Coordinates of C-alpha atoms and ligand atoms in Angstrom, one line a residue:
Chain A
X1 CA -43.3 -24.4 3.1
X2 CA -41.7 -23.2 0.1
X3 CA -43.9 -23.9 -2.6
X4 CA -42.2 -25.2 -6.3
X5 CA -43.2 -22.4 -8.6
X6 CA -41.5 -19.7 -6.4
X7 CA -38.3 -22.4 -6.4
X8 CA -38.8 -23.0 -10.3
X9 CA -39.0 -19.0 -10.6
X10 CA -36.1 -18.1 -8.6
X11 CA -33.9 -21.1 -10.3
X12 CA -35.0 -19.6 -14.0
X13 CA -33.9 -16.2 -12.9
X14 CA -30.2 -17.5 -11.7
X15 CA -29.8 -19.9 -14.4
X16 CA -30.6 -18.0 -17.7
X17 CA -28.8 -14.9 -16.2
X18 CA -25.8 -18.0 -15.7
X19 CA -25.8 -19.1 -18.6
X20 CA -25.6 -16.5 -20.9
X21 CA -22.8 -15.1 -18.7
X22 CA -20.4 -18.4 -19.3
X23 CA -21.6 -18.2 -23.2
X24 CA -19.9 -14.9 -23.3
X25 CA -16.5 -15.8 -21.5
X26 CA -16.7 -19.0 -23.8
X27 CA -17.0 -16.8 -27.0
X28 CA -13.8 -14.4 -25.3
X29 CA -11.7 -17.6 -24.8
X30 CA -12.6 -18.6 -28.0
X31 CA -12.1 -15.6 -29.5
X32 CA -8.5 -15.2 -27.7
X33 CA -7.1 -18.0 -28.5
X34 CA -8.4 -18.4 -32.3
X35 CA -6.8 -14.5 -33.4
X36 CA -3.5 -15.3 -34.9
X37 CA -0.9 -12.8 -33.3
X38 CA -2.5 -12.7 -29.9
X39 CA 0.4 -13.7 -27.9
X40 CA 3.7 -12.2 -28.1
X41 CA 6.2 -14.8 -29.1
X42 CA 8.6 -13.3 -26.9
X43 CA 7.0 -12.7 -23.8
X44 CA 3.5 -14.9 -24.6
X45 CA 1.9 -11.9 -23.2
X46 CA -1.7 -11.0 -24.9
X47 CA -1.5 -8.2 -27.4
X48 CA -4.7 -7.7 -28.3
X49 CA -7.3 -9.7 -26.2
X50 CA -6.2 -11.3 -22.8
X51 CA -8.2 -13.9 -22.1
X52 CA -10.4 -13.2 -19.2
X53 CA -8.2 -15.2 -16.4
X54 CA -5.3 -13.2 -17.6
X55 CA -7.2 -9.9 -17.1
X56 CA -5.5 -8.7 -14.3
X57 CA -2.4 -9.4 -14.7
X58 CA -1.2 -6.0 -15.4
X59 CA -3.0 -4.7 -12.8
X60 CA -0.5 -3.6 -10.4
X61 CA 1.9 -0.5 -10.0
X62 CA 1.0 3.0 -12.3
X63 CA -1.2 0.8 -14.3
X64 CA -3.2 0.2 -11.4
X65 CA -2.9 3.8 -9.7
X66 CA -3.9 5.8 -12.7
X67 CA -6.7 3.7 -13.4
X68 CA -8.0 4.6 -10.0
X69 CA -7.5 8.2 -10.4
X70 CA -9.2 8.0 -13.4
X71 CA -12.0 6.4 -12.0
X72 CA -12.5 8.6 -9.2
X73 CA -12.0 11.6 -12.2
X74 CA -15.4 10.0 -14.6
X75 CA -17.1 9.2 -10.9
X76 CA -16.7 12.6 -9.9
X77 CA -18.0 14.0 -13.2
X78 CA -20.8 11.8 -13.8
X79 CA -22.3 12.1 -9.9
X80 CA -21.8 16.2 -10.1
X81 CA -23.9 15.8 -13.4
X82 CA -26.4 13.6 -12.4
X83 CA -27.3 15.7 -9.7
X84 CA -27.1 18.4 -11.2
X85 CA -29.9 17.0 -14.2
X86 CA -31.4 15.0 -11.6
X87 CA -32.1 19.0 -9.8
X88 CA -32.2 21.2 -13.3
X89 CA -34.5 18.4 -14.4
X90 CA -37.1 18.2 -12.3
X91 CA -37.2 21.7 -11.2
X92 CA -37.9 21.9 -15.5
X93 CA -40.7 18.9 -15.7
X94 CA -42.3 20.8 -13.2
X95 CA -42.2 24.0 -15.0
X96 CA -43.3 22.5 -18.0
X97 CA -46.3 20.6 -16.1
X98 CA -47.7 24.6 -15.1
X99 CA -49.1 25.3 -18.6
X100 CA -49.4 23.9 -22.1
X101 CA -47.4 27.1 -23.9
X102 CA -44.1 26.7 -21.1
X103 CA -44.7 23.2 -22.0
X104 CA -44.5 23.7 -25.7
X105 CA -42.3 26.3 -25.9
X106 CA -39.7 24.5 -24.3
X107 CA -40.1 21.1 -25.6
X108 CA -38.8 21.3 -29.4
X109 CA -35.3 22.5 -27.9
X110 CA -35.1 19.7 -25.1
X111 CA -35.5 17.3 -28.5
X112 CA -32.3 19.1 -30.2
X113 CA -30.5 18.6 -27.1
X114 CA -31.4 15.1 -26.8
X115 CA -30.4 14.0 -30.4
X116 CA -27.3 16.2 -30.9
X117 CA -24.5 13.7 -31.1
X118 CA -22.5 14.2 -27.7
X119 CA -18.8 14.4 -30.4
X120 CA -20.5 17.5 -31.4
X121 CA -21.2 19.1 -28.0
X122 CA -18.0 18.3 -26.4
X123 CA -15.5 20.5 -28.6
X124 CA -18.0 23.5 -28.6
X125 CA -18.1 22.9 -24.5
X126 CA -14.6 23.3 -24.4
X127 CA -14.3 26.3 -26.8
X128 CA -17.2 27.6 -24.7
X129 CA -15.7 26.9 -20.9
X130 CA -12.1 25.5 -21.2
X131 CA -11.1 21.7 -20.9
X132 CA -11.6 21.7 -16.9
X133 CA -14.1 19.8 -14.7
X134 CA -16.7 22.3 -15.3
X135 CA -16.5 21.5 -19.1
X136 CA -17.0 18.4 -18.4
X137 CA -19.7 18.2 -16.3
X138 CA -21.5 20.8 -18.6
X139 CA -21.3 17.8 -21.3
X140 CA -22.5 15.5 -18.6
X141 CA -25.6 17.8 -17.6
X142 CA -26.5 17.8 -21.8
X143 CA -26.7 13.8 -22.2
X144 CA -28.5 13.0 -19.4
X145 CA -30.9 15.6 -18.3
X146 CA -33.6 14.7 -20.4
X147 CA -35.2 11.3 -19.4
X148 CA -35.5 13.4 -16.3
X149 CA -37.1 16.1 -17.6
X150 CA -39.6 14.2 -19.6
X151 CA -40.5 11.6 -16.8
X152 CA -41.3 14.8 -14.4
X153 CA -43.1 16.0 -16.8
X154 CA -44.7 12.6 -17.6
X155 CA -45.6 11.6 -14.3
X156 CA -47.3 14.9 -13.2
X157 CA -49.5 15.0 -16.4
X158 CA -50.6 11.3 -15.7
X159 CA -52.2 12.6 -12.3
X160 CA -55.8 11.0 -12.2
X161 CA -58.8 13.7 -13.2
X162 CA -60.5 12.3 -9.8
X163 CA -57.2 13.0 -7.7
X164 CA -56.9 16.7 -9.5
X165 CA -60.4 17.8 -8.8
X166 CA -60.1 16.4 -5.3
X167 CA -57.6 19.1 -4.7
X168 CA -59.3 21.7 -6.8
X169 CA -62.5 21.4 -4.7
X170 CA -59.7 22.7 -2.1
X171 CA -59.0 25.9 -4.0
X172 CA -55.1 24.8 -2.8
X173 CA -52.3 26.6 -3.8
X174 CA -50.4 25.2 -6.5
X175 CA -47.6 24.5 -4.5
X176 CA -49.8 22.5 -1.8
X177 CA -51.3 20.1 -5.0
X178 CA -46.9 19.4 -5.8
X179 CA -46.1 18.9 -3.1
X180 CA -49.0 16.3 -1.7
X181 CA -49.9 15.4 -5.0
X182 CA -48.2 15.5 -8.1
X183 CA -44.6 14.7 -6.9
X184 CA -45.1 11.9 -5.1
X185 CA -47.5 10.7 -7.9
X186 CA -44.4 10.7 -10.6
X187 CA -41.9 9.6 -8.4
X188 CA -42.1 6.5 -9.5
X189 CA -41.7 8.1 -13.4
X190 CA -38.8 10.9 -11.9
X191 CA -37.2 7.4 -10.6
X192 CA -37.4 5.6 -13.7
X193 CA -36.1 8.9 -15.1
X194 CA -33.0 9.2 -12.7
X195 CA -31.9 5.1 -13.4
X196 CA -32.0 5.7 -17.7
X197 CA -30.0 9.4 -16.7
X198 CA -27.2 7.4 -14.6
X199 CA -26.0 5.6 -17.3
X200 CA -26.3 8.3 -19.8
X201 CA -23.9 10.5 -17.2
X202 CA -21.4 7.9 -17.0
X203 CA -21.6 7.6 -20.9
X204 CA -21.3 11.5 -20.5
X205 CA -18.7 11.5 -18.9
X206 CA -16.1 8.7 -20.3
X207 CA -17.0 9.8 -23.9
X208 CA -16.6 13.5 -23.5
X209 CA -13.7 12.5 -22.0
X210 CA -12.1 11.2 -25.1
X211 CA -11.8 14.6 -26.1
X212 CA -10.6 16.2 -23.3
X213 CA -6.6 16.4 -24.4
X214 CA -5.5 18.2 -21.5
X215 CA -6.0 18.0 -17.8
X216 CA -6.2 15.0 -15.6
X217 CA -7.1 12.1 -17.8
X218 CA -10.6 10.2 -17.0
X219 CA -11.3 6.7 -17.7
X220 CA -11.9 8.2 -21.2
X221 CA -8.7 9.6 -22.3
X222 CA -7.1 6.7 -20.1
X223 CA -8.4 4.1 -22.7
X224 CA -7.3 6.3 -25.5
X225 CA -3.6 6.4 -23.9
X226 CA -3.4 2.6 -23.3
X227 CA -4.8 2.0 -27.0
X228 CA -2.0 4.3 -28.5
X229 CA 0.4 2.1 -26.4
X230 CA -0.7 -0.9 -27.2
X231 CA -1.8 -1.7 -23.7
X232 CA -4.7 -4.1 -24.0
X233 CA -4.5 -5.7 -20.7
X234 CA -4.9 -2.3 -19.0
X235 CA -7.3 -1.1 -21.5
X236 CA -9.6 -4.1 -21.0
X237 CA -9.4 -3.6 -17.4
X238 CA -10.5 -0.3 -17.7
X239 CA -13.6 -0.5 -20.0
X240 CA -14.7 -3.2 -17.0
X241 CA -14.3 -0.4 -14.4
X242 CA -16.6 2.0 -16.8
X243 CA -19.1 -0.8 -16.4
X244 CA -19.0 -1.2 -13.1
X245 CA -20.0 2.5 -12.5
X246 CA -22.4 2.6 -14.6
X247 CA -23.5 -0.8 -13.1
X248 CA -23.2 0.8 -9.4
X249 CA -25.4 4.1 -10.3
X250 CA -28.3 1.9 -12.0
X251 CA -28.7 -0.6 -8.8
X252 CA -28.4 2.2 -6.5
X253 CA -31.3 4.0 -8.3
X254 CA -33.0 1.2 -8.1
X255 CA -32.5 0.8 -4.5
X256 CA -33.4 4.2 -3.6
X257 CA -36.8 3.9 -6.0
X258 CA -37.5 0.3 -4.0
X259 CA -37.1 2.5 -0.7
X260 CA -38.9 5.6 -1.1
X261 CA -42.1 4.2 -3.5
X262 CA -41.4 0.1 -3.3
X263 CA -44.2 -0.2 -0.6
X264 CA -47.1 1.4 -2.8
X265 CA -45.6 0.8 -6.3
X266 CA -43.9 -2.0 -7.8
X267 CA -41.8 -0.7 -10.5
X268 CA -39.0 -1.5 -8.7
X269 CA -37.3 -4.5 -9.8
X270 CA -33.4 -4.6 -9.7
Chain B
X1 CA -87.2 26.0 4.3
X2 CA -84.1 27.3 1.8
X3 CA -83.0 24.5 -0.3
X4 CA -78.9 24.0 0.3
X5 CA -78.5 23.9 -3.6
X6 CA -81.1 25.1 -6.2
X7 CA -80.1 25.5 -10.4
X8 CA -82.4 27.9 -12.2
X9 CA -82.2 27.5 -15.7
X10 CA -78.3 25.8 -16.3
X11 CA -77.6 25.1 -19.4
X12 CA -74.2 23.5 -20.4
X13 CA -72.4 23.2 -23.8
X14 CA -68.7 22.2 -23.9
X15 CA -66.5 23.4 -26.0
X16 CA -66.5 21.6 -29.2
X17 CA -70.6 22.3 -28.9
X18 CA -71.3 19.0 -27.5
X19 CA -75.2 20.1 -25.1
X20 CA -74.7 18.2 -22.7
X21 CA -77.3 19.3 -20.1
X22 CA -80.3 21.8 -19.7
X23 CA -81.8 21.7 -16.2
X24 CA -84.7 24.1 -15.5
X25 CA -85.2 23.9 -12.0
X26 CA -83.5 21.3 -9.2
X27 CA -83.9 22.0 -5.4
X28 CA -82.1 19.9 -2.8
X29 CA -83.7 20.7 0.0
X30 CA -81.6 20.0 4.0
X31 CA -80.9 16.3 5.0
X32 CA -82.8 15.0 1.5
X33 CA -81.6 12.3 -0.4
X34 CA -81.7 12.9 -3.8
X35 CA -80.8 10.0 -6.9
X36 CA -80.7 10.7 -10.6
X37 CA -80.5 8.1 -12.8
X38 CA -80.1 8.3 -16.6
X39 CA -79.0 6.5 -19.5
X40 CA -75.2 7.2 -19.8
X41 CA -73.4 9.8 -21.3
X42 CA -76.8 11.6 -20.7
X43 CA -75.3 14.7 -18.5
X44 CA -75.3 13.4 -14.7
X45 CA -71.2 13.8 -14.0
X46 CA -71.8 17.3 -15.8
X47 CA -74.4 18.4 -13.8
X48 CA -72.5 17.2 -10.3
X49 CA -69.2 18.9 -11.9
X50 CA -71.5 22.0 -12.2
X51 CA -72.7 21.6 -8.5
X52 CA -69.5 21.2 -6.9
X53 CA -67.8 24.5 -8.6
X54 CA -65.5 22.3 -10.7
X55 CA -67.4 23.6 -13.7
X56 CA -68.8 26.7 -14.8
X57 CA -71.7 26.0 -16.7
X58 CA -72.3 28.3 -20.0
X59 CA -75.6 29.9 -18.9
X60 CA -78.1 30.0 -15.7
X61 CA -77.4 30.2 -12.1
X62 CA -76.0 27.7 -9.3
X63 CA -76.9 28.8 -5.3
X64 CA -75.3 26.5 -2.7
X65 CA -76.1 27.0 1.2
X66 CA -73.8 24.5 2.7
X67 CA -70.2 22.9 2.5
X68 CA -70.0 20.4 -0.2
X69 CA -68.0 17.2 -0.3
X70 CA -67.6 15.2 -3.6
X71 CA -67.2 11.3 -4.0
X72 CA -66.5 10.2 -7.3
X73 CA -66.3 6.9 -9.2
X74 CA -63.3 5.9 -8.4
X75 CA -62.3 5.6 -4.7
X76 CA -59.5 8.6 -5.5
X77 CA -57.0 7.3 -2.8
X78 CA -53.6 8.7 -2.5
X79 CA -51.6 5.6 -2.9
X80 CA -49.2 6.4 -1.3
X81 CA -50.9 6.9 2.1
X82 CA -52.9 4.9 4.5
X83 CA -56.3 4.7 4.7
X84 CA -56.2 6.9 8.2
X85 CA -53.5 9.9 6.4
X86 CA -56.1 9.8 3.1
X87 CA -59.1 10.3 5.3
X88 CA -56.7 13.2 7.0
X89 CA -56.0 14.4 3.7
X90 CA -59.6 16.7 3.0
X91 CA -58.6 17.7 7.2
X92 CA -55.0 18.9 6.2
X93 CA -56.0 20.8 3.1
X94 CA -58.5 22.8 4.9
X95 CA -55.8 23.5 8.2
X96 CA -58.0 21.7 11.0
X97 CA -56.1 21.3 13.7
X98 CA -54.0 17.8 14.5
X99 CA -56.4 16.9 18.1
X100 CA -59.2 17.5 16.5
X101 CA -58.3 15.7 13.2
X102 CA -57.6 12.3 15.1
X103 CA -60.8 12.5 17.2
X104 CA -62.6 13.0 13.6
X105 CA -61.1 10.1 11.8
X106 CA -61.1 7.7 14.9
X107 CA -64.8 8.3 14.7
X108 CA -65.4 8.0 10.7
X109 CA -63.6 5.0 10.9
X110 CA -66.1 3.8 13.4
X111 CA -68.9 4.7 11.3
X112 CA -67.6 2.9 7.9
X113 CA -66.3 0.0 9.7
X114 CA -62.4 0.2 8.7
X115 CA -60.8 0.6 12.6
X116 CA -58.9 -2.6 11.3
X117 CA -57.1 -1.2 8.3
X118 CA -56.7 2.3 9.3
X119 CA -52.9 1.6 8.6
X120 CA -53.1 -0.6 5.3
X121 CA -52.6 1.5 2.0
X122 CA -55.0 1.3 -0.9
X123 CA -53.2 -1.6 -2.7
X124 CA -54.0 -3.7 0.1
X125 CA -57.7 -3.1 0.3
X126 CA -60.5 -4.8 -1.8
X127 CA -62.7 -2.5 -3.4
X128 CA -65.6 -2.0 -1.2
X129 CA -62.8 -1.4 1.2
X130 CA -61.7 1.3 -0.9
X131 CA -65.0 3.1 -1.6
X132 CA -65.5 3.0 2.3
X133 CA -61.9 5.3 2.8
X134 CA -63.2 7.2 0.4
X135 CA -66.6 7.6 2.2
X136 CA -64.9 8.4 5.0
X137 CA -63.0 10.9 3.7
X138 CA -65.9 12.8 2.9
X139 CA -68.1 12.3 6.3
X140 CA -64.9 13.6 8.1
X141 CA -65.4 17.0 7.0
X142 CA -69.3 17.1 8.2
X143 CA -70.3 18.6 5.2
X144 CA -73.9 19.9 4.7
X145 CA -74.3 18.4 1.3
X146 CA -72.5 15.2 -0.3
X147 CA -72.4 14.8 -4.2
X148 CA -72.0 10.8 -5.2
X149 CA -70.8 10.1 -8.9
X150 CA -71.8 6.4 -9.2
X151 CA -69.7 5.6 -6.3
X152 CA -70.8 2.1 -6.2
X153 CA -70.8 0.9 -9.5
X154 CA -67.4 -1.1 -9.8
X155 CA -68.5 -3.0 -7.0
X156 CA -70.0 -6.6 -6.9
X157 CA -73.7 -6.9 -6.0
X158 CA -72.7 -8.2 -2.4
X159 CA -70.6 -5.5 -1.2
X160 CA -72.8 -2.7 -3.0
X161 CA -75.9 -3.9 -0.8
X162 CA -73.8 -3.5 2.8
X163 CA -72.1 0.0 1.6
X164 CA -76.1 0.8 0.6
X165 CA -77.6 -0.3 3.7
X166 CA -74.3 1.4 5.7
X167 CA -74.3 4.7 3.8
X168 CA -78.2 4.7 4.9
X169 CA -78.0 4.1 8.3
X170 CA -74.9 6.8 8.4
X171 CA -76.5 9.6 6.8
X172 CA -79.7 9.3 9.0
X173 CA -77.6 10.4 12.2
X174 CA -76.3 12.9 10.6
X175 CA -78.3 16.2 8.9
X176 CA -76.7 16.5 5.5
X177 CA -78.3 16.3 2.0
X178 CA -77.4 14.0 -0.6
X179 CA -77.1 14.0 -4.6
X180 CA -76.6 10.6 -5.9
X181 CA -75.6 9.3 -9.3
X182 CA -76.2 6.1 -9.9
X183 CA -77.3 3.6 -12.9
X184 CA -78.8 1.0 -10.3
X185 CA -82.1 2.0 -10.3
X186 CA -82.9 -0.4 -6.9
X187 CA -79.9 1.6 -5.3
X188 CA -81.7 4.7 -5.9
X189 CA -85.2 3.5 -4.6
X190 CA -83.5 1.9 -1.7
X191 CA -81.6 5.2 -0.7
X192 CA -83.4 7.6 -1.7
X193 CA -86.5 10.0 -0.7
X194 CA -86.9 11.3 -4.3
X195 CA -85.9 9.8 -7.4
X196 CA -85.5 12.2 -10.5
X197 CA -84.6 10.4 -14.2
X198 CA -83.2 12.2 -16.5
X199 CA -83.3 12.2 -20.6
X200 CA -80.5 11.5 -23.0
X201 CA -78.3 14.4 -23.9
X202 CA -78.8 17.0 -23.5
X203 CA -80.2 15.9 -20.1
X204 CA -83.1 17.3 -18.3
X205 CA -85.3 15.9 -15.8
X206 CA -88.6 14.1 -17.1
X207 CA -90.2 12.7 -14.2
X208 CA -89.6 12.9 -10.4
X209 CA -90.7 9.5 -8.1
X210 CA -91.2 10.3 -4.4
X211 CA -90.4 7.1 -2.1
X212 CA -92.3 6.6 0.4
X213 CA -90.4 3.8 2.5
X214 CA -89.7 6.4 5.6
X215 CA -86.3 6.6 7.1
X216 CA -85.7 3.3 9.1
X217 CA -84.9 0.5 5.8
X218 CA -84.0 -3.1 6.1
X219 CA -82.7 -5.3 4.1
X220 CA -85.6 -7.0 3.4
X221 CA -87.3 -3.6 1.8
X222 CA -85.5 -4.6 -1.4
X223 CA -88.1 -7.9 -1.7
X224 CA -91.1 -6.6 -0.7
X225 CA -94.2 -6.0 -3.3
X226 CA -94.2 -2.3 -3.4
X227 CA -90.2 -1.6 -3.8
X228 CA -91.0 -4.0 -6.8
X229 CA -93.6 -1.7 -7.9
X230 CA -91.5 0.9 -7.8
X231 CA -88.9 0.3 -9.3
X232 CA -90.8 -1.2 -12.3
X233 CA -92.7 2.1 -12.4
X234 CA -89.0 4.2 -12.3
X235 CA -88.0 1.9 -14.9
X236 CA -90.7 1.9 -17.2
X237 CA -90.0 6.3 -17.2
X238 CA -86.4 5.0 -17.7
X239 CA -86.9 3.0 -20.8
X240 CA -88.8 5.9 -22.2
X241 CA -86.5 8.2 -21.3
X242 CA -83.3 6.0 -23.4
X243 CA -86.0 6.1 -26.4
Ligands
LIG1 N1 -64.9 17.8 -21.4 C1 -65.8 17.4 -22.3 N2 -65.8 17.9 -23.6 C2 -66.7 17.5 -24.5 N3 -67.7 16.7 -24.3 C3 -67.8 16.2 -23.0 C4 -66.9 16.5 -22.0 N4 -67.2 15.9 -20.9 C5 -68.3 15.2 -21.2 N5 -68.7 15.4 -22.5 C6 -69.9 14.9 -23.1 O1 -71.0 15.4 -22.5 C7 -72.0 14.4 -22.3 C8 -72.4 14.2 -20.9 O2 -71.3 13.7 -20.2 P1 -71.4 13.2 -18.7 O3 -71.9 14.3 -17.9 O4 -70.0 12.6 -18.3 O5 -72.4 12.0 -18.8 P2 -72.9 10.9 -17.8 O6 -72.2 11.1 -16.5 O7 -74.4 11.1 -17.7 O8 -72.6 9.6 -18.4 C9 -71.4 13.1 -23.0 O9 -72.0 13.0 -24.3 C10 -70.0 13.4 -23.0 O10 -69.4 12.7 -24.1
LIG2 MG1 -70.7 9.9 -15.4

């Protein structure tokens, strides 16, 4: 039996989803067709917005080839950095969960980090380490470690008094009450943590990007170089590929979360 | 006979100067049961936190002959494991070895009546269900005195009269003394041999009950004349104690 409510809950959560998704092509058709100049009179070839079913037409050839590279440039960045915050992170939530001076000694300059505009980081990154990968993931490292850091550091100071004394009637190392205590308590946090750091790495590493004049363009500098040409077709199609990664790290976080804490914790919905 | 835990003269004041208990003399003597009850806020947690080690108290002495085992409030589940790996957990910390840990928990699970759910996790158990893991958890490690921090309290009346009558009939097979928290004062007549009430804070005792009911209880102790009796008399020194 499948009751109605589950069948009236599943329906509301395909159509509203649905709908809003057609009320957004509707507005880019509208919007398409309604800017005066849009089509080249010559050709009839979009110029500034392609309308969504003529998205791919340029796809093809170089267009299509350095896009991928490019891809598989930001991918490359933004994975390195995530795991590199996701590692640096914790390893520094858990640092700061050992006592309240590490814990405020180091907090005020995780805060600079986090609001320093990433424009400003990325030239002094490159003055500081050259315009290579390494530069870049640096930059990638900066935006998104520190959702990490403070759901870590979150999750292990919102361990029950009850569970803590239960291990302190133990006299167990500190290592012993991580271990089988406070990291699998946060996970749930550390996961919420990692999901909100995915997209800031892919943001990482397409806008530091932008800046990055030299060496193998990502999909950062590769939307820069199709906006000097005038290349809106391939620009568009690139700014969907930058969502798509971004996209792709955020459900597999959310998949990995659902797999390692689903069965005990239900934070996990996609 | 050496009592397993005695406090001479502990007096406790937390930091921002708040007395929170003065206890002259308390003896728990081997394979006694011993309530307190108290008007809240009144010192009991303190004076278990004191017992167990967790706390230092700011003046007098605590002597413990025994392992101790603590059951709090809350069930205190890891929920992240199942009922059989948290009743392992106390085992693990303290490096028993694997055989012997499984014969343990086959048999607490015996005793608390959760064979059934040994591999349902926390989130799947009702609360009484809960409080019995957590039981468990602390017969496992045969302990020679158990502290109880209103372990009871969150359940309904129902499932608080089986987990009383249970916990009874558990802890006379086995030779360890008891400490028990509780604001129920029928709880405490019903499980107790000695019933000590304690003042508001900061707490001390004011009067000690002795009940007589032996060590075999039924049910139907709770409705006879004299457990009526008693508890009115225990409530009476309760009411004066709130004053
Ligand atoms: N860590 C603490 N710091 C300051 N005051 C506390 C602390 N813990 C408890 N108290 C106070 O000490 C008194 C006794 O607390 P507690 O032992 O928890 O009481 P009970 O368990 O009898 O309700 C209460 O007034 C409480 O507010
Ligand atoms: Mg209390």
């Amino acid at each position: 039996m499948i009751d109605s409510h589950t069948v009236k809950k599943s329906l509301v959560a395909i159509i509203g989803p649905t709908a809003v998704f057609v009320a957004f092509l509707s507005a880019w058709y509208a919007v398409a067709y309604s800017l005066d100049n849009n089509f080249s009179p010559a050709s009839g070839k979009p110029m500034i917005v392609p309308p969504p079913h003529r998205l791919f037409e340029d796809f093809s050839g170089t267009v299509r080839d350095r896009i991928f590279t490019a891809l598989a440039i930001s991918t490359r960045t933004a994975l390195t950095g995530l795991a590199i915050s996701a590692v640096l992170g914790v390893l520094l939530g858990i640092l700061m969960a050992q006592a309240k001076w590490i814990e405020r000694s180091l907090w005020p300059h995780l805060i600079a980090l986090q609001v320093t505009p990433i424009i400003a980081i990325v030239p002094l990154m490159i003055r500081l380490i050259g315009a290579n990968f390494t530069a870049r993931v640096a930059v990638t490292v900066i935006i998104s470690i520190f959702p990490i850091v403070s759901n870590t550091l979150f999750g292990i100071q919102s361990v029950p008094q009850g569970l803590r004394d239960l291990f302190k009637l133990h006299n167990c190392t500190r290592l012993t009450v991580l271990l089988k205590l406070q990291l699998p308590y946060a996970s749930p946090a550390i996961f919420t943590g990692l999901r909100v750091s995915a997209g800031l790495a892919v943001i990482g590493a397409i806008v530091g990007d932008f800046f990055f004049t030299r060496g193998d363009p990502g999909l950062g500098q590769l939307i820069t170089f199709f906006f000097l040409n005038n290349l809106s077709g391939p620009m568009f199609i690139t700014a969907l590929f930058a969502t798509l990664l971004g996209l792709m790290l955020f459900l597999g976080f959310g998949l990995v979360n659902r797999v390692v804490v689903g069965r005990w914790h239900d934070s996990s919905t996609l | 006979m050496t009592s397993v835990l005695e406090f001479i003269d502990v007096r406790h004041q937390f930091a921002d100067s708040t007395q929170a208990l003065d206890i002259t003399n308390l003896q728990l003597n081997p394979g006694e049961f011993v309530s307190i009850v108290g008007p809240s806020g009144c010192g009991k947690s303190t004076l278990l936190r004191i017992a167990s080690g967790l706390l230092a108290p700011s003046s007098g002495s605590v002597i413990r002959n025994g392992s101790l085992q603590f059951v709090f409030q809350d069930s205190t589940l890891l929920p992240w494991r199942t009922v059989r790996k948290n009743i392992a957990l106390n085992l693990e910390l303290d490096d028993v070895d694997k055989q012997e840990v499984d014969r343990r928990i086959d048999n607490v699970l015996q005793l608390v009546s959760m064979q059934d759910s040994a591999e349902k996790i926390p989130r799947q158990l009702s609360g009484g269900m809960k409080m019995r893991t957590s039981l468990a958890r602390a017969l496992v490690c045969e302990p020679d005195i158990f502290l109880f921090d209103e372990p009871f309290s969150a359940l309904d009346e129902f499932s608080r009269e089986r987990l009383n009558s249970d916990l009874r009939s558990i802890l006379a097979r086995i030779n360890a003394a008891s400490l028990f928290v509780t604001h129920s004062i029928s709880e405490a007549v019903f499980l107790s041999d000695r019933v000590l009430v304690m003042s508001p804070r900061p707490g001390h005792f004011i009067e000690e009950f002795i009940i007589p009911f032996g060590s075999l209880r039924s049910d139907e102790l709770r409705y006879t004349p004299e457990f009526a009796s008693l508890t009115g008399r225990i409530a009476a020194a309760f009411r004066g104690a709130r004053q």
